[in-house]
Short mmCIF file of C-alpha atoms and ligand atoms in Angstrom, two decimals:
data_model
loop_
_atom_site.label_atom_id
_atom_site.label_comp_id
_atom_site.label_asym_id
_atom_site.label_seq_id
_atom_site.Cartn_x
_atom_site.Cartn_y
_atom_site.Cartn_z
CA UNK J 13 -79.20 -12.45 -7.99
CA UNK J 14 -78.44 -16.42 -7.13
CA UNK J 15 -80.99 -17.80 -4.35
CA UNK J 16 -78.00 -18.87 -1.77
CA UNK J 17 -76.82 -15.25 -1.99
CA UNK J 18 -80.42 -13.90 -2.09
CA UNK J 19 -81.17 -16.66 2.22
CA UNK J 20 -77.62 -15.24 3.18
CA UNK J 21 -77.95 -10.94 1.90
CA UNK J 22 -82.07 -11.35 3.13
CA UNK J 23 -80.84 -13.11 6.69
CA UNK J 24 -77.80 -10.17 7.14
CA UNK J 25 -80.95 -7.85 6.41
CA UNK J 26 -82.85 -8.60 9.01
CA UNK J 27 -80.45 -9.00 11.68
CA UNK J 28 -78.64 -5.65 10.76
CA UNK J 29 -81.37 -3.62 9.85
CA UNK J 30 -80.19 -0.98 11.73
CA UNK J 31 -76.71 -1.18 9.84
CA UNK J 32 -77.92 0.45 6.32
CA UNK J 33 -74.05 1.07 5.28
CA UNK J 34 -73.42 -2.82 6.07
CA UNK J 35 -76.56 -3.42 4.57
CA UNK J 36 -75.10 -1.93 1.06
CA UNK J 37 -72.23 -2.75 0.36
CA UNK J 38 -73.16 -6.22 0.80
CA UNK J 39 -76.50 -6.18 -1.22
CA UNK J 40 -73.18 -4.26 -3.63
CA UNK J 41 -71.03 -7.90 -3.59
CA UNK J 42 -73.51 -10.82 -3.58
CA UNK J 43 -75.62 -8.79 -6.28
CA UNK J 44 -72.91 -9.57 -8.40
CA UNK J 45 -71.83 -12.69 -7.34
CA UNK J 46 -73.97 -15.02 -9.29
CA UNK J 47 -71.59 -16.38 -11.91
CA UNK J 48 -69.08 -17.15 -9.40
CA UNK J 49 -71.42 -18.56 -6.76
CA UNK J 50 -73.36 -21.05 -10.30
CA UNK J 51 -68.73 -22.41 -11.46
CA UNK J 52 -68.80 -23.55 -8.02
CA UNK J 53 -71.85 -25.42 -5.47
CA UNK J 54 -69.00 -26.03 -2.40
CA UNK J 55 -69.66 -22.58 -1.78
CA UNK J 56 -72.81 -23.21 -0.72
CA UNK J 57 -71.92 -26.37 1.95
CA UNK J 58 -69.26 -25.26 3.18
CA UNK J 59 -71.14 -21.83 3.99
CA UNK J 60 -68.41 -19.11 2.96
CA UNK J 61 -70.62 -16.40 2.34
CA UNK J 62 -72.94 -16.88 5.82
CA UNK J 63 -68.52 -17.29 7.18
CA UNK J 64 -68.02 -14.01 4.57
CA UNK J 65 -70.33 -11.34 5.50
CA UNK J 66 -69.69 -12.16 9.43
CA UNK J 67 -66.44 -10.60 10.71
CA UNK J 68 -64.06 -13.15 12.97
CA UNK J 69 -63.50 -10.65 15.67
CA UNK J 70 -65.44 -7.50 16.72
CA UNK J 71 -63.89 -5.44 19.13
CA UNK J 72 -65.59 -2.18 21.39
CA UNK J 73 -64.02 -0.59 24.03
CA UNK J 74 -64.79 3.33 25.70
CA UNK J 75 -61.86 5.34 25.17
CA UNK J 76 -61.48 7.98 27.50
CA UNK J 77 -59.65 11.26 28.13
CA UNK J 78 -59.45 14.58 29.34
CA UNK J 79 -60.06 18.34 27.33
CA UNK J 80 -57.48 21.08 28.22
CA UNK J 81 -60.32 22.75 30.68
CA UNK J 82 -59.69 19.10 32.38
CA UNK J 83 -62.57 17.38 32.14
CA UNK J 84 -62.92 13.42 31.01
CA UNK J 85 -64.41 13.10 28.02
CA UNK J 86 -65.24 9.84 26.72
CA UNK J 87 -65.23 8.21 23.15
CA UNK J 88 -66.36 4.68 21.58
CA UNK J 89 -64.08 2.50 19.74
CA UNK J 90 -63.89 0.14 17.62
CA UNK J 91 -61.75 -2.55 15.30
CA UNK J 92 -63.53 -4.95 13.22
CA UNK J 93 -61.10 -7.66 12.71
CA UNK J 94 -63.53 -9.49 9.12
CA UNK J 95 -61.60 -12.07 7.77
CA UNK J 96 -58.15 -13.00 7.65
CA UNK J 97 -58.03 -15.77 5.21
CA UNK J 98 -55.30 -14.23 2.93
CA UNK J 99 -53.04 -12.25 5.50
CA UNK J 100 -52.93 -10.21 8.70
CA UNK J 101 -56.05 -7.70 9.30
CA UNK J 102 -55.41 -4.79 7.68
CA UNK J 103 -57.59 -1.62 7.15
CA UNK J 104 -57.51 1.92 8.06
CA UNK J 105 -58.75 3.96 11.59
CA UNK J 106 -61.57 6.62 10.80
CA UNK J 107 -62.32 9.49 13.66
CA UNK J 108 -64.80 11.38 12.27
CA UNK J 109 -68.01 11.59 14.92
CA UNK J 110 -70.48 9.79 12.03
CA UNK J 111 -68.72 6.54 13.30
CA UNK J 112 -70.61 3.40 14.14
CA UNK J 113 -70.94 -0.57 13.75
CA UNK J 114 -72.43 0.28 10.39
CA UNK J 115 -69.84 2.25 9.22
CA UNK J 116 -66.84 0.24 10.30
CA UNK J 117 -68.16 -2.77 9.47
CA UNK J 118 -69.03 -1.85 5.10
CA UNK J 119 -65.85 -0.31 5.32
CA UNK J 120 -64.00 -3.77 6.36
CA UNK J 121 -66.41 -5.67 4.37
CA UNK J 122 -65.13 -3.54 1.28
CA UNK J 123 -61.07 -3.99 2.75
CA UNK J 124 -61.17 -7.75 2.42
CA UNK J 125 -62.19 -7.13 -1.49
CA UNK J 126 -60.18 -4.71 -2.06
CA UNK J 127 -57.29 -6.16 -0.26
CA UNK J 128 -57.46 -8.74 -2.57
CA UNK J 129 -56.85 -7.08 -5.21
CA UNK J 130 -54.11 -5.50 -4.48
CA UNK J 131 -52.45 -8.49 -4.84
CA UNK J 132 -50.86 -8.96 -1.90
CA UNK J 133 -50.52 -10.76 1.20
CA UNK J 134 -53.42 -8.13 3.66
CA UNK J 135 -56.46 -9.60 5.28
CA UNK J 136 -59.81 -7.04 5.94
CA UNK J 137 -60.18 -5.07 8.97
CA UNK J 138 -61.25 -1.52 10.00
CA UNK J 139 -61.64 1.26 12.94
CA UNK J 140 -62.28 4.31 14.34
CA UNK J 141 -64.13 5.73 16.78
CA UNK J 142 -66.79 8.48 17.39
CA UNK J 143 -64.22 11.20 18.56
CA UNK J 144 -63.75 14.32 16.49
CA UNK J 145 -60.74 15.83 16.05
CA UNK J 146 -62.35 18.77 14.46
CA UNK J 147 -61.39 21.83 16.39
CA UNK J 148 -59.16 19.57 20.00
CA UNK J 149 -56.23 21.59 20.02
CA UNK J 150 -52.73 18.86 19.13
CA UNK J 151 -53.06 18.09 23.27
CA UNK J 152 -55.96 16.59 23.32
CA UNK J 153 -55.31 14.66 19.89
CA UNK J 154 -52.99 12.90 21.39
CA UNK J 155 -54.23 11.69 24.82
CA UNK J 156 -57.49 10.68 22.52
CA UNK J 157 -54.98 8.68 20.29
CA UNK J 158 -52.62 7.06 24.07
CA UNK J 159 -55.51 5.95 26.21
CA UNK J 160 -57.10 4.83 22.74
CA UNK J 161 -54.20 2.57 22.00
CA UNK J 162 -53.88 2.03 25.58
CA UNK J 163 -57.25 -0.41 24.93
CA UNK J 164 -56.19 -1.73 21.08
CA UNK J 165 -52.45 -2.78 20.95
CA UNK J 166 -53.61 -6.34 22.97
CA UNK J 167 -55.39 -7.28 19.51
CA UNK J 168 -52.74 -5.83 17.42
CA UNK J 169 -49.17 -7.03 16.43
CA UNK J 170 -46.88 -6.53 13.03
CA UNK J 171 -48.69 -10.00 12.09
CA UNK J 172 -52.06 -10.05 13.69
CA UNK J 173 -53.59 -6.27 13.01
CA UNK J 174 -52.14 -4.11 11.32
CA UNK J 175 -53.88 0.44 11.59
CA UNK J 176 -53.51 2.80 9.26
CA UNK J 177 -55.16 6.27 8.37
CA UNK J 178 -58.86 7.07 7.11
CA UNK J 179 -60.80 10.12 7.53
CA UNK J 180 -59.68 12.07 10.82
CA UNK J 181 -56.61 10.09 10.92
CA UNK J 182 -53.69 11.62 9.22
CA UNK J 183 -49.79 11.55 10.07
CA UNK J 184 -50.54 13.44 14.13
CA UNK J 185 -52.69 10.85 14.74
CA UNK J 186 -51.15 8.25 13.39
CA UNK J 187 -47.46 9.39 15.33
CA UNK J 188 -49.49 9.92 18.82
CA UNK J 189 -50.52 6.35 18.07
CA UNK J 190 -47.22 4.59 17.39
CA UNK J 191 -45.26 6.13 20.09
CA UNK J 192 -47.89 4.75 22.48
CA UNK J 193 -48.11 0.99 21.04
CA UNK J 194 -44.22 1.28 21.74
CA UNK J 195 -44.15 2.17 25.08
CA UNK J 196 -47.07 -0.12 26.29
CA UNK J 197 -45.60 -2.96 24.86
CA UNK J 198 -41.10 -1.99 23.66
CA UNK J 199 -41.95 -3.11 20.25
CA UNK J 200 -39.96 -1.70 17.69
CA UNK J 201 -42.49 -2.76 14.69
CA UNK J 202 -44.60 -1.87 11.76
CA UNK J 203 -47.66 -1.80 13.34
CA UNK J 204 -48.89 0.94 12.07
CA UNK J 205 -48.78 2.13 7.85
CA UNK J 206 -49.08 5.85 7.98
CA UNK J 207 -45.95 6.43 10.01
CA UNK J 208 -43.83 9.69 9.70
CA UNK J 209 -40.55 8.52 7.39
CA UNK J 210 -38.46 8.96 10.09
CA UNK J 211 -39.32 6.26 12.01
CA UNK J 212 -40.54 3.67 9.54
CA UNK J 213 -42.78 5.04 7.06
CA UNK J 214 -43.01 4.70 3.40
CA UNK J 215 -41.64 7.99 0.79
CA UNK J 216 -45.20 7.44 -1.28
CA UNK J 217 -47.99 6.23 1.12
CA UNK J 218 -48.75 10.14 1.58
CA UNK J 219 -50.19 10.00 -1.93
CA UNK J 220 -50.60 7.12 -2.83
CA UNK J 221 -54.09 6.25 -2.92
CA UNK J 222 -54.83 9.59 -5.03
CA UNK J 223 -51.17 9.18 -6.72
CA UNK J 224 -53.43 5.03 -7.14
CA UNK J 225 -57.09 6.46 -8.18
CA UNK J 226 -55.50 8.45 -10.93
CA UNK J 227 -53.16 5.45 -12.23
CA UNK J 228 -56.23 2.48 -12.01
CA UNK J 229 -58.59 5.69 -14.27
CA UNK J 230 -55.85 6.08 -16.83
CA UNK J 231 -55.99 2.45 -16.70
CA UNK J 232 -59.27 2.21 -17.42
CA UNK J 233 -59.65 5.84 -20.07
CA UNK J 234 -57.12 3.05 -22.47
CA UNK J 235 -58.58 0.28 -22.42
CA UNK J 236 -61.02 2.07 -23.61
CA UNK J 237 -59.67 5.14 -26.71
CA UNK J 238 -59.53 7.34 -23.88
CA UNK J 239 -57.18 10.20 -22.38
CA UNK J 240 -56.92 11.92 -18.91
CA UNK J 241 -55.06 14.62 -20.84
CA UNK J 242 -57.88 17.59 -21.94
CA UNK J 243 -60.59 16.44 -18.99
CA UNK J 244 -62.06 18.10 -16.81
CA UNK J 245 -61.79 17.33 -13.30
CA UNK J 246 -64.66 17.50 -10.41
CA UNK J 247 -62.77 16.59 -7.09
CA UNK J 248 -65.05 16.24 -4.29
CA UNK J 249 -63.05 16.51 -0.30
CA UNK J 250 -59.74 18.18 0.21
CA UNK J 251 -58.39 15.60 2.62
CA UNK J 252 -55.54 13.44 1.70
CA UNK J 253 -57.23 11.55 -0.84
CA UNK J 254 -58.61 14.58 -2.98
CA UNK J 255 -55.20 17.14 -2.60
CA UNK J 256 -53.42 13.71 -5.01
CA UNK J 257 -55.52 12.92 -7.02
CA UNK J 258 -56.08 16.48 -8.10
CA UNK J 259 -51.71 16.73 -7.75
CA UNK J 260 -51.49 13.71 -10.41
CA UNK J 261 -54.76 13.71 -12.43
CA UNK J 262 -52.82 18.43 -12.56
CA UNK J 263 -49.68 16.50 -14.26
CA UNK J 264 -51.46 14.12 -16.22
CA UNK J 265 -53.10 17.61 -18.16
CA UNK J 266 -56.64 17.24 -16.18
CA UNK J 267 -57.73 20.55 -15.37
CA UNK J 268 -59.92 19.95 -12.18
CA UNK J 269 -61.76 23.03 -11.50
CA UNK J 270 -63.44 21.87 -8.09
CA UNK J 271 -62.61 20.65 -4.69
CA UNK J 272 -65.08 21.29 -1.26
CA UNK J 273 -65.19 19.75 1.90
CA UNK J 274 -68.33 19.26 4.13
CA UNK J 275 -69.05 22.62 4.27
CA UNK J 276 -70.13 23.26 0.61
CA UNK J 277 -67.15 23.60 -2.56
CA UNK J 278 -65.85 26.03 -4.21
CA UNK J 279 -65.31 26.52 -8.27
CA UNK J 280 -62.04 27.87 -10.08
CA UNK J 281 -63.08 27.88 -13.69
CA UNK J 282 -58.75 28.48 -14.57
CA UNK J 283 -58.39 24.99 -12.54
CA UNK J 284 -57.89 24.91 -9.40
CA UNK J 285 -54.14 25.60 -7.44
CA UNK J 286 -52.61 22.90 -5.50
CA UNK J 287 -50.77 24.30 -3.77
CA UNK J 288 -53.89 27.46 -2.35
CA UNK J 289 -55.29 23.88 -1.09
CA UNK J 290 -52.41 22.81 0.19
CA UNK J 291 -51.50 25.73 1.75
CA UNK J 292 -55.12 25.57 3.52
CA UNK J 293 -55.13 22.59 4.22
CA UNK J 294 -52.10 21.05 4.66
CA UNK J 295 -50.71 24.10 6.02
CA UNK J 296 -53.46 25.34 9.10
CA UNK J 297 -56.49 22.88 8.92
CA UNK J 298 -58.42 25.65 8.10
CA UNK J 299 -61.53 25.28 5.08
CA UNK J 300 -61.84 25.56 1.38
CA UNK J 301 -64.30 28.60 1.25
CA UNK J 302 -60.75 30.50 2.40
CA UNK J 303 -59.23 29.35 -1.33
CA UNK J 304 -61.15 32.16 -3.06
CA UNK J 305 -59.91 35.20 -0.29
CA UNK J 306 -56.91 34.10 -1.78
CA UNK J 307 -57.94 33.46 -5.75
CA UNK J 308 -59.46 35.56 -7.41
CA UNK J 309 -61.76 34.67 -9.70
CA UNK J 310 -63.11 31.59 -8.03
CA UNK J 311 -66.16 30.75 -6.52
CA UNK J 312 -67.56 29.52 -2.66
CA UNK J 313 -70.96 27.69 -2.17
CA UNK J 314 -72.17 26.94 0.99
CA UNK J 315 -73.13 22.95 0.82
CA UNK J 316 -71.67 19.72 -0.14
CA UNK J 317 -73.83 18.03 -2.71
CA UNK J 318 -73.75 21.26 -5.68
CA UNK J 319 -70.37 20.15 -6.95
CA UNK J 320 -71.71 17.61 -8.93
CA UNK J 321 -73.66 20.39 -11.04
CA UNK J 322 -70.83 21.53 -11.68
CA UNK J 323 -70.73 20.30 -15.40
CA UNK J 324 -67.19 17.46 -16.00
CA UNK J 325 -65.92 14.61 -17.52
CA UNK J 326 -63.86 12.67 -14.94
CA UNK J 327 -65.93 12.80 -11.65
CA UNK J 328 -63.40 11.74 -9.05
CA UNK J 329 -65.61 11.03 -5.38
CA UNK J 330 -62.95 11.74 -2.65
CA UNK J 331 -65.20 12.81 0.35
CA UNK J 332 -67.25 9.40 2.01
CA UNK J 333 -69.90 7.16 1.76
CA UNK J 334 -73.28 7.77 -0.15
CA UNK J 335 -72.58 11.64 -1.25
CA UNK J 336 -73.05 10.96 -4.52
CA UNK J 337 -77.17 9.68 -4.54
CA UNK J 338 -78.69 8.86 -7.52
CA UNK J 339 -80.44 12.97 -8.60
CA UNK J 340 -76.54 14.34 -8.70
CA UNK J 341 -76.08 10.63 -11.21
CA UNK J 342 -78.67 11.88 -13.23
CA UNK J 343 -76.71 15.09 -13.06
CA UNK J 344 -74.07 14.87 -13.57
CA UNK J 345 -74.63 11.77 -16.39
CA UNK J 346 -76.91 14.93 -18.29
CA UNK J 347 -73.88 17.92 -17.78
CA UNK J 348 -71.87 14.65 -19.35
CA UNK J 349 -69.63 12.46 -17.59
CA UNK J 350 -67.82 10.26 -19.30
CA UNK J 351 -66.19 8.70 -15.94
CA UNK J 352 -66.12 8.16 -12.66
CA UNK J 353 -64.00 6.24 -10.09
CA UNK J 354 -64.49 6.63 -6.62
CA UNK J 355 -61.48 7.72 -4.65
CA UNK J 356 -63.87 7.23 -1.42
CA UNK J 357 -65.52 4.43 -0.18
CA UNK J 358 -68.71 3.35 -0.70
CA UNK J 359 -69.01 7.46 -2.34
CA UNK J 360 -71.67 6.39 -4.69
CA UNK J 361 -75.33 5.01 -3.78
CA UNK J 362 -76.87 1.95 -5.76
CA UNK J 363 -79.39 3.77 -6.87
CA UNK J 364 -75.74 6.55 -8.96
CA UNK J 365 -74.11 3.44 -10.01
CA UNK J 366 -76.31 2.11 -11.42
CA UNK J 367 -77.69 5.03 -13.27
CA UNK J 368 -73.62 5.90 -13.72
CA UNK J 369 -73.20 2.20 -15.78
CA UNK J 370 -77.77 2.30 -17.31
CA UNK J 371 -75.25 5.29 -19.64
CA UNK J 372 -72.45 3.76 -20.67
CA UNK J 373 -70.43 6.42 -17.24
CA UNK J 374 -66.70 4.45 -16.80
CA UNK J 375 -67.13 3.29 -13.49
CA UNK J 376 -64.38 2.99 -11.59
CA UNK J 377 -64.87 1.46 -8.17
CA UNK J 378 -63.97 2.28 -4.78
CA UNK J 379 -62.15 -1.03 -3.24
CA UNK J 380 -60.27 -1.31 -7.46
CA UNK J 381 -59.42 2.30 -7.67
CA UNK J 382 -58.86 3.22 -4.59
CA UNK J 383 -56.06 -0.25 -3.30
CA UNK J 384 -53.82 2.40 -4.35
CA UNK J 385 -53.11 2.90 -0.12
CA UNK J 386 -53.60 -0.18 1.42
CA UNK J 387 -51.48 -1.49 -1.52
CA UNK J 388 -48.80 1.05 -0.39
CA UNK J 389 -49.71 0.50 3.29
CA UNK J 390 -48.95 -3.39 2.82
CA UNK J 391 -45.13 -2.27 0.48
CA UNK J 392 -44.08 0.10 4.04
CA UNK J 393 -44.75 -3.24 6.08
CA UNK J 394 -42.11 -5.17 3.33
CA UNK J 395 -40.10 -1.98 3.58
CA UNK J 396 -40.52 -1.97 8.18
CA UNK J 397 -40.17 -6.40 8.28
CA UNK J 398 -37.43 -5.75 5.38
CA UNK J 399 -36.09 -3.32 7.39
CA UNK J 400 -34.34 -1.26 4.00
CA UNK J 401 -36.46 1.47 2.65
CA UNK J 402 -37.47 1.75 -0.83
CA UNK J 403 -36.81 5.95 -2.52
CA UNK J 404 -40.49 7.38 -3.79
CA UNK J 405 -39.19 6.00 -7.49
CA UNK J 406 -39.27 2.83 -6.31
CA UNK J 407 -42.21 2.94 -4.56
CA UNK J 408 -44.47 5.09 -7.30
CA UNK J 409 -43.35 2.72 -10.35
CA UNK J 410 -44.74 -0.20 -8.15
CA UNK J 411 -47.65 1.42 -7.81
CA UNK J 412 -48.15 2.00 -10.68
CA UNK J 413 -47.71 -1.61 -11.75
CA UNK J 414 -49.95 -2.98 -9.21
CA UNK J 415 -52.90 -0.62 -10.27
CA UNK J 416 -52.91 -2.00 -13.39
CA UNK J 417 -52.78 -5.45 -12.70
CA UNK J 418 -56.23 -4.68 -10.47
CA UNK J 419 -57.90 -3.29 -13.44
CA UNK J 420 -56.41 -5.55 -15.76
CA UNK J 421 -58.37 -9.01 -13.04
CA UNK J 422 -61.36 -5.91 -12.97
CA UNK J 423 -60.82 -6.30 -16.72
CA UNK J 424 -60.53 -9.72 -17.76
CA UNK J 425 -63.16 -11.10 -14.50
CA UNK J 426 -65.53 -9.02 -16.47
CA UNK J 427 -65.26 -10.09 -19.19
CA UNK J 428 -64.84 -14.13 -18.07
CA UNK J 429 -67.70 -13.38 -15.57
CA UNK J 430 -70.25 -10.18 -16.07
CA UNK J 431 -70.12 -8.93 -18.81
CA UNK J 432 -67.11 -6.78 -20.22
CA UNK J 433 -67.26 -2.97 -19.15
CA UNK J 434 -68.17 -3.73 -15.38
CA UNK J 435 -66.37 -3.28 -13.75
CA UNK J 436 -68.29 -2.69 -10.05
CA UNK J 437 -68.97 -6.58 -11.11
CA UNK J 438 -64.95 -7.24 -12.16
CA UNK J 439 -63.76 -6.45 -8.81
CA UNK J 440 -66.38 -8.21 -6.77
CA UNK J 441 -65.52 -11.54 -8.95
CA UNK J 442 -62.06 -10.50 -8.50
CA UNK J 443 -60.93 -9.59 -5.13
CA UNK J 444 -63.57 -12.08 -3.68
CA UNK J 445 -61.95 -15.39 -6.11
CA UNK J 446 -58.82 -15.79 -4.10
CA UNK J 447 -60.32 -14.81 -0.71
CA UNK J 448 -62.31 -17.97 -1.43
CA UNK J 449 -59.88 -20.11 -2.57
CA UNK J 450 -57.84 -19.13 0.65
CA UNK J 451 -60.98 -19.51 3.18
CA UNK J 452 -61.61 -23.22 1.27
CA UNK J 453 -58.26 -24.56 1.56
CA UNK J 454 -57.83 -22.97 5.29
CA UNK J 455 -61.14 -24.96 6.60
CA UNK J 456 -64.21 -24.19 8.12
CA UNK J 457 -62.71 -21.55 10.52
P1 NDP U 501 -59.51 13.21 5.03
O1 NDP U 501 -59.70 12.94 6.10
O2 NDP U 501 -58.15 13.30 4.42
O3 NDP U 501 -60.13 14.41 4.16
C1 NDP U 501 -62.04 13.27 4.13
C2 NDP U 501 -61.88 15.03 2.99
O4 NDP U 501 -64.00 14.34 2.77
C3 NDP U 501 -62.50 16.10 3.87
O5 NDP U 501 -62.43 17.12 2.98
C4 NDP U 501 -63.32 16.38 4.82
O6 NDP U 501 -64.43 17.21 4.12
C5 NDP U 501 -64.53 14.92 3.80
N1 NDP U 501 -65.76 14.90 4.18
C6 NDP U 501 -65.86 14.17 5.65
N2 NDP U 501 -66.73 13.35 5.98
C7 NDP U 501 -68.07 14.51 5.34
C8 NDP U 501 -68.87 14.28 4.60
N3 NDP U 501 -70.04 13.86 5.82
N4 NDP U 501 -69.31 14.86 3.96
C9 NDP U 501 -68.92 15.97 3.32
N5 NDP U 501 -67.92 15.91 2.67
C10 NDP U 501 -66.84 15.16 3.71
O7 NDP U 501 -59.72 11.46 5.18
P2 NDP U 501 -58.91 10.91 3.29
O8 NDP U 501 -59.03 12.03 2.59
O9 NDP U 501 -57.85 9.51 3.92
O10 NDP U 501 -60.15 10.05 3.46
C11 NDP U 501 -61.04 10.57 1.79
C12 NDP U 501 -62.07 8.92 1.66
O11 NDP U 501 -60.77 8.29 0.79
C13 NDP U 501 -62.39 8.57 2.85
O12 NDP U 501 -63.95 7.51 2.01
C14 NDP U 501 -61.77 6.90 2.76
O13 NDP U 501 -62.49 6.08 3.09
C15 NDP U 501 -60.84 7.22 0.93
N6 NDP U 501 -59.81 6.38 1.59
C16 NDP U 501 -58.67 6.93 1.90
C17 NDP U 501 -58.04 6.15 2.03
C18 NDP U 501 -55.78 6.59 2.42
O14 NDP U 501 -55.00 6.24 2.65
N7 NDP U 501 -56.33 8.04 3.25
C19 NDP U 501 -57.29 4.75 0.71
C20 NDP U 501 -59.04 4.27 0.82
C21 NDP U 501 -59.87 5.75 0.86
P3 NDP U 501 -63.97 18.80 6.57
O15 NDP U 501 -63.05 18.18 6.22
O16 NDP U 501 -64.94 18.91 6.38
O17 NDP U 501 -64.60 17.22 7.24
O1 2IT U 502 -59.46 2.49 2.50
C1 2IT U 502 -58.87 1.75 2.56
O2 2IT U 502 -58.61 1.35 2.05
C2 2IT U 502 -57.47 2.69 2.95
N1 2IT U 502 -58.23 4.08 4.00
C3 2IT U 502 -56.49 2.93 3.45
C4 2IT U 502 -55.95 1.11 4.39
C5 2IT U 502 -54.12 0.79 5.02
O3 2IT U 502 -54.33 0.64 5.58
O4 2IT U 502 -53.44 1.62 4.32
#
């Protein structure tokens, strides 16, 4: 690591010792930037890295709401407006009991580089709350979302900050949030993405992250003389990203044999029947274990990490951060995995990433591999500004081009600055260079 990057990281580790996920994401990024720092000594003078790791603004707020028993509940809301050098802040909202400042900051830091890689004009931000939508009625979720937006609305706008979905935030939550924003401001504008198709949403946004992950994986395999058809795949999670990753990779001729949720995983040697998963998860917010009631021959195992003991050629972690540790990575390698592409944000620990790279596994890091969701969000913003809607194929074709473009950029940056095939370094460097140039051009702000 460069002396300058090391100094910035050491200071982060001291100041934010209580933010392990944020420090982890910063460590991975700063670890890879040495060639860029060496080529641009002016960055240190301009305090560029110090500014890059410090959010422009953090908003933390109280979210009071009334449950179905008439009792007041209080949650904590966050929006981290991390970097607006290349466009308005853009990034999802996560609703999960584990949400805290460390998690939102790691997601925001990653989002800056991810959004840069899309080639579209979007800065980086992230937000959410420790509210748990699980087990809540639709009315409770609505009252929470309305209260959340009653504070958030003053900080966002179509040219300021455009939130979207993430874990626990899908079409239902975006609808309630949008309704409240419109009611308070009187503005019918593209302030959120992932909207329903009847009120400004984009076709293919629902599919975008999962499909994009498969387009990226296809490009990565192709560049290495491989193909997806005929491969056995394990996908963790069974939410938005996991479901559409399964749909696309199956269309590409692979067989998905396992999926999971936070309770456990199902294994189906005949190939997971996605219509059953969709009915359970999208249809009635059920649990993945219910799959075995519908499909004879499938088995359910309690606990999440066991899914990585199932032999596969391609692993697509699509649930949450740090779901693959060093031990799970070694297990996957031992079982012959040839590619890992991250649908979730930072699903591999630093040890797991190092193990995959050391073993020569093709490794597509999250900020490149899962950028399809935010890319189509940016296309939704374009359509809202144009007051037009593009067809599914038009959006899907743009998504494909964007994901191929991301792989090319990442591949080229790896070759030029680091080691051929090191897509972690390639993604960080290619994403960072654009943000750095824009920050330098705009002065010390
Ligand atoms: P969903 O809420 O739709 O699904 C999340 C899935 O992950 C569920 O199956 C959930 O299980 C599982 N999960 C969540 N937390 C944990 C946990 N602590 N341990 C094990 N499993 C867990 O979210 P998404 O599919 O949208 O998001 C999945 C990942 O993809 C996240 O990392 C997100 O940041 C990332 N991502 C999402 C994008 C998007 O467009 N939605 C874009 C880019 C990245 P359960 O139901 O039991 O909670
Ligand atoms: O992590 C992500 O890129 C997202 N959750 C999607 C963000 C967005 O603005 O669509």
